[in-house]
Amino acid sequence: MHLKDKVALVTGAAQGIGQAFVEALLEKGCKVALVDLNADVGKASKDAFDKQYDPQRTLFIPCDVSNEEKLKDAFKNTIQHFGNLDILINNAGVNDEKNWENTVQINLISVIRGTYIGLEYMKIENGGNGGAIINTASLAGLWPVAYQPVYSASKHGVIGFTRSVAMAATAKNYGVRINTICPGFVNTPILQTAFKEEKMGLYYSFKEEIKDKMQFYGILEPSLIAEGLIKLLEDDSLNGEVMKITKQGINFHEYCPLP
Ligand code: NAD
């Protein structure tokens, strides 16, 4: 896909990995709707982008992705404002083992819902132009994590859903490619939640092990994850792929062929 002038909607765009995604998309000439729960940080982020890029190319939409009506409105506003939708990045996520239902709701249910709403607008059979959807998972979606069982389950769910719906997209000629991106530890505010009792609950006592793991695996910069995103968007041959990003670089996870 040539990215110039394409319209993208990014959830969890106010900070961290989502913000790096927005920057990379703007660099490529896209127009971007920044969707995030945190209105203060979201507006500050748009203001910062406005100093570097034409303010007409970004739109901040305050929205809790776990609110179905608000999420639908975010898509409607994006399309009303920019005219269409080519790229959807379901990236908003939390680490909350204490209120774990929240983690399933935001990391998995809202990603599924976002994908379905996006497909309604993008599918060729509905008169859309096709496009690409990227769902942010994690390495915790490929392997078990002793201190984050629900986060890990939510991300396994994102990978299973995305690979499956990507097969449906091919079988039914949606014209939409759907892939996941799985980073290791990334230098964003979510990392600090691993050391907070109110987020880790039962698993707070693992804090020293978590520190050791971060040291062992290393902490990546959000710009590297954005590099992976651009690869997934620009290469039209990629569908149903699981991109892993670690200090070893950007690689694809290999699965055994389907039985
Ligand atoms: P972050 O906490 O810095 O950013 C997450 C953003 O999502 C925030 O701006 C937050 O306001 C927003 N958000 C949270 N709940 C929301 C909701 N209900 N509705 C709308 N927006 C909401 O974290 P990040 O590291 O940038 O995380 C982005 C994604 O990457 C998440 O899905 C996370 O699970 C995943 N991830 C992060 C890491 C890491 O180490 N940082 C590693 C692998 C995967």
Coordinates of C-alpha atoms and ligand atoms in Angstrom, one line a residue:
M1 CA 0.0 0.0 0.0
H2 CA 1.3 3.5 -0.8
L3 CA 0.7 5.4 2.3
K4 CA 0.6 9.0 1.0
D5 CA -2.8 10.6 1.6
K6 CA -4.2 7.4 3.2
V7 CA -6.5 7.9 6.2
A8 CA -5.7 6.0 9.4
L9 CA -7.5 5.6 12.7
V10 CA -5.2 4.7 15.6
T11 CA -6.6 3.8 19.1
G12 CA -4.4 4.4 22.2
A13 CA -2.8 7.2 20.1
A14 CA -2.1 9.7 22.8
Q15 CA 1.2 8.3 24.1
G16 CA 3.6 5.4 23.9
I17 CA 3.5 3.0 20.9
G18 CA 0.3 4.6 19.5
Q19 CA 1.9 8.0 19.4
A20 CA 5.0 6.6 17.6
F21 CA 2.6 4.9 15.1
V22 CA 0.9 8.3 14.5
E23 CA 4.3 10.0 13.9
A24 CA 5.4 7.3 11.4
L25 CA 2.1 7.5 9.5
L26 CA 2.4 11.3 9.4
E27 CA 6.0 11.0 8.1
K28 CA 4.6 8.8 5.3
G29 CA 2.0 11.5 4.3
C30 CA -1.1 9.9 6.0
K31 CA -4.0 11.7 7.6
V32 CA -4.6 10.3 11.1
A33 CA -7.4 10.2 13.6
L34 CA -5.9 9.9 17.1
V35 CA -8.4 8.1 19.3
D36 CA -7.8 7.9 23.1
L37 CA -9.4 7.9 26.5
N38 CA -7.0 10.4 27.8
A39 CA -8.2 13.8 26.5
D40 CA -5.4 15.9 28.1
V41 CA -2.5 13.8 26.8
G42 CA -4.3 13.3 23.5
K43 CA -4.8 17.0 22.9
A44 CA -1.2 17.7 23.9
S45 CA 0.0 15.1 21.5
K46 CA -2.0 16.6 18.6
D47 CA -0.6 20.1 19.6
A48 CA 2.9 18.7 19.4
F49 CA 2.3 17.1 16.0
D50 CA 0.7 20.4 14.8
K51 CA 4.1 22.1 15.2
Q52 CA 5.6 19.7 12.7
Y53 CA 2.8 18.6 10.4
D54 CA -0.2 20.4 8.8
P55 CA -2.8 20.5 11.6
Q56 CA -5.4 19.5 9.0
R57 CA -3.8 16.0 8.8
T58 CA -4.6 15.0 12.4
L59 CA -7.9 14.9 14.4
F60 CA -8.0 14.0 18.1
I61 CA -11.1 12.1 19.2
P62 CA -11.6 11.5 22.9
C63 CA -13.1 8.0 23.2
D64 CA -13.1 5.0 25.6
V65 CA -12.8 2.0 23.1
S66 CA -14.7 -0.2 25.6
N67 CA -17.8 2.0 25.0
E68 CA -19.5 0.5 21.9
E69 CA -21.4 3.7 20.9
K70 CA -18.4 5.9 21.5
L71 CA -16.2 3.6 19.4
K72 CA -18.7 3.6 16.5
D73 CA -18.9 7.4 16.8
A74 CA -15.1 7.6 16.5
F75 CA -15.2 5.8 13.2
K76 CA -18.1 8.0 12.0
N77 CA -16.3 11.2 13.0
T78 CA -13.1 10.0 11.2
I79 CA -14.9 9.3 8.0
Q80 CA -16.9 12.5 8.1
H81 CA -13.8 14.5 8.7
F82 CA -11.4 12.8 6.2
G83 CA -13.8 11.3 3.7
N84 CA -12.8 7.6 4.1
L85 CA -10.8 5.0 6.0
D86 CA -7.8 3.0 4.7
I87 CA -5.9 1.9 7.8
L88 CA -7.1 0.9 11.2
I89 CA -4.8 0.3 14.1
N90 CA -6.4 -1.3 17.2
N91 CA -3.7 -0.5 19.7
A92 CA -5.3 0.8 22.9
G93 CA -4.4 -1.6 25.7
V94 CA -3.9 -1.9 29.5
N95 CA -2.1 -4.0 32.0
D96 CA -4.5 -4.7 34.9
E97 CA -4.4 -8.0 36.6
K98 CA -6.4 -6.7 39.6
N99 CA -9.5 -5.6 37.7
W100 CA -8.8 -8.3 35.1
E101 CA -12.2 -8.0 33.4
N102 CA -11.1 -4.6 32.3
T103 CA -8.0 -6.1 30.6
V104 CA -10.2 -8.5 28.6
Q105 CA -12.6 -5.8 27.8
I106 CA -10.1 -3.3 26.4
N107 CA -7.3 -5.6 25.1
L108 CA -9.5 -8.2 23.5
I109 CA -13.2 -7.3 23.2
S110 CA -12.6 -3.8 22.0
V111 CA -10.0 -5.0 19.5
I112 CA -12.6 -7.5 18.1
R113 CA -15.3 -4.9 18.0
G114 CA -12.9 -2.3 16.4
T115 CA -11.9 -4.8 13.7
Y116 CA -15.6 -5.6 12.9
I117 CA -16.6 -1.9 12.7
G118 CA -13.5 -1.2 10.6
L119 CA -14.3 -4.0 8.2
E120 CA -17.9 -2.7 7.7
Y121 CA -16.4 0.5 6.3
M122 CA -13.5 -1.0 4.5
K123 CA -14.8 -4.2 2.9
I124 CA -15.0 -4.1 -0.9
E125 CA -18.4 -5.9 -0.8
N126 CA -19.8 -3.0 1.2
G127 CA -18.5 -0.4 -1.3
G128 CA -15.3 0.3 0.7
N129 CA -11.9 0.6 -0.9
G130 CA -10.2 -2.2 1.1
G131 CA -7.2 -1.4 3.3
A132 CA -5.3 -2.7 6.2
I133 CA -5.9 -3.5 9.9
I134 CA -3.2 -4.0 12.5
N135 CA -4.0 -5.2 15.9
T136 CA -1.4 -4.7 18.6
A137 CA -0.7 -7.9 20.6
S138 CA 2.5 -8.7 22.5
L139 CA 5.1 -11.4 22.9
A140 CA 2.9 -12.2 25.9
G141 CA 0.4 -13.4 23.3
L142 CA 2.8 -16.1 22.1
W143 CA 4.2 -17.3 25.4
P144 CA 2.8 -17.7 29.0
V145 CA 3.7 -15.0 31.5
A146 CA 3.6 -16.1 35.2
Y147 CA 2.8 -12.6 36.5
Q148 CA 0.3 -11.5 33.8
P149 CA -2.0 -14.4 33.1
V150 CA -5.0 -12.3 32.0
Y151 CA -2.9 -9.8 29.9
S152 CA -1.3 -12.9 28.3
A153 CA -4.7 -14.5 27.7
S154 CA -6.0 -11.2 26.1
K155 CA -3.1 -11.0 23.8
H156 CA -3.3 -14.7 22.8
G157 CA -6.9 -13.9 22.0
V158 CA -5.9 -10.9 19.8
I159 CA -3.5 -13.2 17.8
G160 CA -6.0 -16.0 17.4
F161 CA -8.8 -13.7 16.4
T162 CA -6.6 -11.7 14.0
R163 CA -5.2 -14.8 12.2
S164 CA -8.6 -16.3 11.9
V165 CA -10.4 -13.2 10.6
A166 CA -7.5 -12.7 8.2
M167 CA -8.3 -16.1 6.7
A168 CA -11.9 -15.0 6.3
A169 CA -10.8 -11.8 4.6
T170 CA -8.9 -13.8 2.0
A171 CA -11.6 -16.4 1.5
K172 CA -14.3 -13.7 1.1
N173 CA -12.2 -11.1 -0.8
Y174 CA -12.7 -8.3 1.7
G175 CA -9.8 -6.5 0.1
V176 CA -8.5 -5.9 3.7
R177 CA -5.2 -7.3 5.1
I178 CA -5.2 -8.0 8.8
N179 CA -2.0 -8.6 10.8
T180 CA -0.8 -8.4 14.4
I181 CA 2.3 -6.8 15.8
C182 CA 3.9 -8.3 18.9
P183 CA 6.5 -6.2 20.7
G184 CA 8.7 -7.2 23.7
F185 CA 9.2 -4.7 26.4
V186 CA 8.8 -1.1 25.1
N187 CA 9.8 2.1 26.8
T188 CA 6.3 3.5 27.5
P189 CA 4.3 4.4 30.6
I190 CA 2.5 1.0 30.6
L191 CA 5.8 -0.6 31.9
Q192 CA 5.5 1.2 35.2
T193 CA 2.1 -0.5 35.9
A194 CA 4.1 -3.8 36.4
F195 CA 5.4 -2.2 39.7
K196 CA 2.0 -1.0 41.0
E197 CA 0.0 -3.1 43.5
E198 CA -3.3 -1.5 42.3
K199 CA -2.6 -2.9 38.8
M200 CA -0.8 -6.2 39.6
G201 CA -2.9 -7.4 42.5
L202 CA -1.9 -11.0 43.4
Y203 CA 1.2 -10.7 41.1
Y204 CA 2.7 -7.6 42.7
S205 CA 5.2 -9.8 44.6
F206 CA 6.8 -10.7 41.2
K207 CA 8.3 -7.2 40.9
E208 CA 11.9 -8.2 41.3
E209 CA 11.5 -11.0 38.7
I210 CA 9.9 -8.5 36.3
K211 CA 12.9 -6.1 36.7
D212 CA 15.3 -8.9 36.0
K213 CA 13.3 -9.9 32.9
M214 CA 13.3 -6.3 31.6
Q215 CA 17.1 -6.2 32.1
F216 CA 17.6 -9.6 30.3
Y217 CA 15.3 -9.0 27.3
G218 CA 16.1 -5.2 27.1
I219 CA 13.6 -2.4 26.5
L220 CA 12.9 -1.3 23.0
E221 CA 12.1 2.2 21.7
P222 CA 8.6 2.9 20.4
S223 CA 10.1 4.1 17.0
L224 CA 11.3 0.5 16.3
I225 CA 7.7 -0.8 16.7
A226 CA 6.6 1.9 14.3
E227 CA 9.1 0.7 11.8
G228 CA 7.5 -2.7 12.0
L229 CA 4.1 -1.1 11.5
I230 CA 5.2 0.6 8.3
K231 CA 6.6 -2.7 7.0
L232 CA 3.2 -4.4 7.6
L233 CA 1.3 -1.6 5.9
E234 CA 3.6 -1.2 2.8
D235 CA 4.0 -4.9 2.0
D236 CA 0.7 -6.0 0.3
S237 CA 1.7 -9.7 0.5
L238 CA 1.3 -9.8 4.3
N239 CA -2.0 -11.1 5.7
G240 CA -2.6 -13.0 9.0
E241 CA 1.0 -12.5 9.9
V242 CA 2.3 -12.3 13.5
M243 CA 5.2 -9.8 13.6
K244 CA 7.6 -10.2 16.6
I245 CA 9.8 -7.3 17.6
T246 CA 12.6 -7.9 20.0
K247 CA 16.2 -6.7 20.5
Q248 CA 17.0 -9.3 17.8
G249 CA 15.0 -7.1 15.4
I250 CA 11.8 -7.5 13.4
N251 CA 10.8 -11.1 12.5
F252 CA 7.7 -13.1 11.7
H253 CA 6.5 -15.9 14.0
E254 CA 6.3 -19.3 12.2
Y255 CA 3.5 -21.7 12.8
C256 CA 3.2 -25.3 11.6
P257 CA 1.0 -25.5 8.5
L258 CA -2.7 -26.1 9.2
P259 CA -3.6 -29.8 9.5
Ligands
NAD1 P1 0.6 3.2 27.1 O1 0.0 3.0 28.4 O2 1.8 4.1 27.0 O3 -0.4 3.7 26.0 C1 -1.7 3.1 25.9 C2 -2.7 4.2 25.5 O4 -4.0 3.6 25.4 C3 -2.8 5.4 26.4 O5 -2.7 6.6 25.7 C4 -4.2 5.2 27.1 O6 -4.8 6.4 27.4 C5 -4.9 4.5 25.9 N1 -6.1 3.7 26.4 C6 -6.1 2.8 27.5 N2 -7.3 2.4 27.7 C7 -8.1 3.0 26.7 C8 -9.5 2.9 26.4 N3 -10.3 2.2 27.2 N4 -9.9 3.6 25.4 C9 -9.1 4.4 24.6 N5 -7.8 4.5 24.9 C10 -7.3 3.8 25.9 O7 1.1 1.8 26.6 P2 1.8 1.3 25.2 O8 3.0 0.6 25.6 O9 1.9 2.4 24.3 O10 0.7 0.3 24.8 C11 0.2 0.2 23.4 C12 -0.2 -1.2 23.1 O11 1.0 -2.0 23.0 C13 -1.1 -1.9 24.2 O12 -2.0 -2.7 23.5 C14 0.0 -2.8 24.9 O13 -0.7 -3.9 25.5 C15 0.9 -3.1 23.8 N6 2.2 -3.6 24.2 C16 3.0 -2.8 24.9 C17 4.3 -3.2 25.3 C18 5.2 -2.4 26.2 O14 6.1 -3.0 26.8 N7 5.0 -1.1 26.3 C19 4.7 -4.5 24.9 C20 3.9 -5.3 24.1 C21 2.6 -4.8 23.7

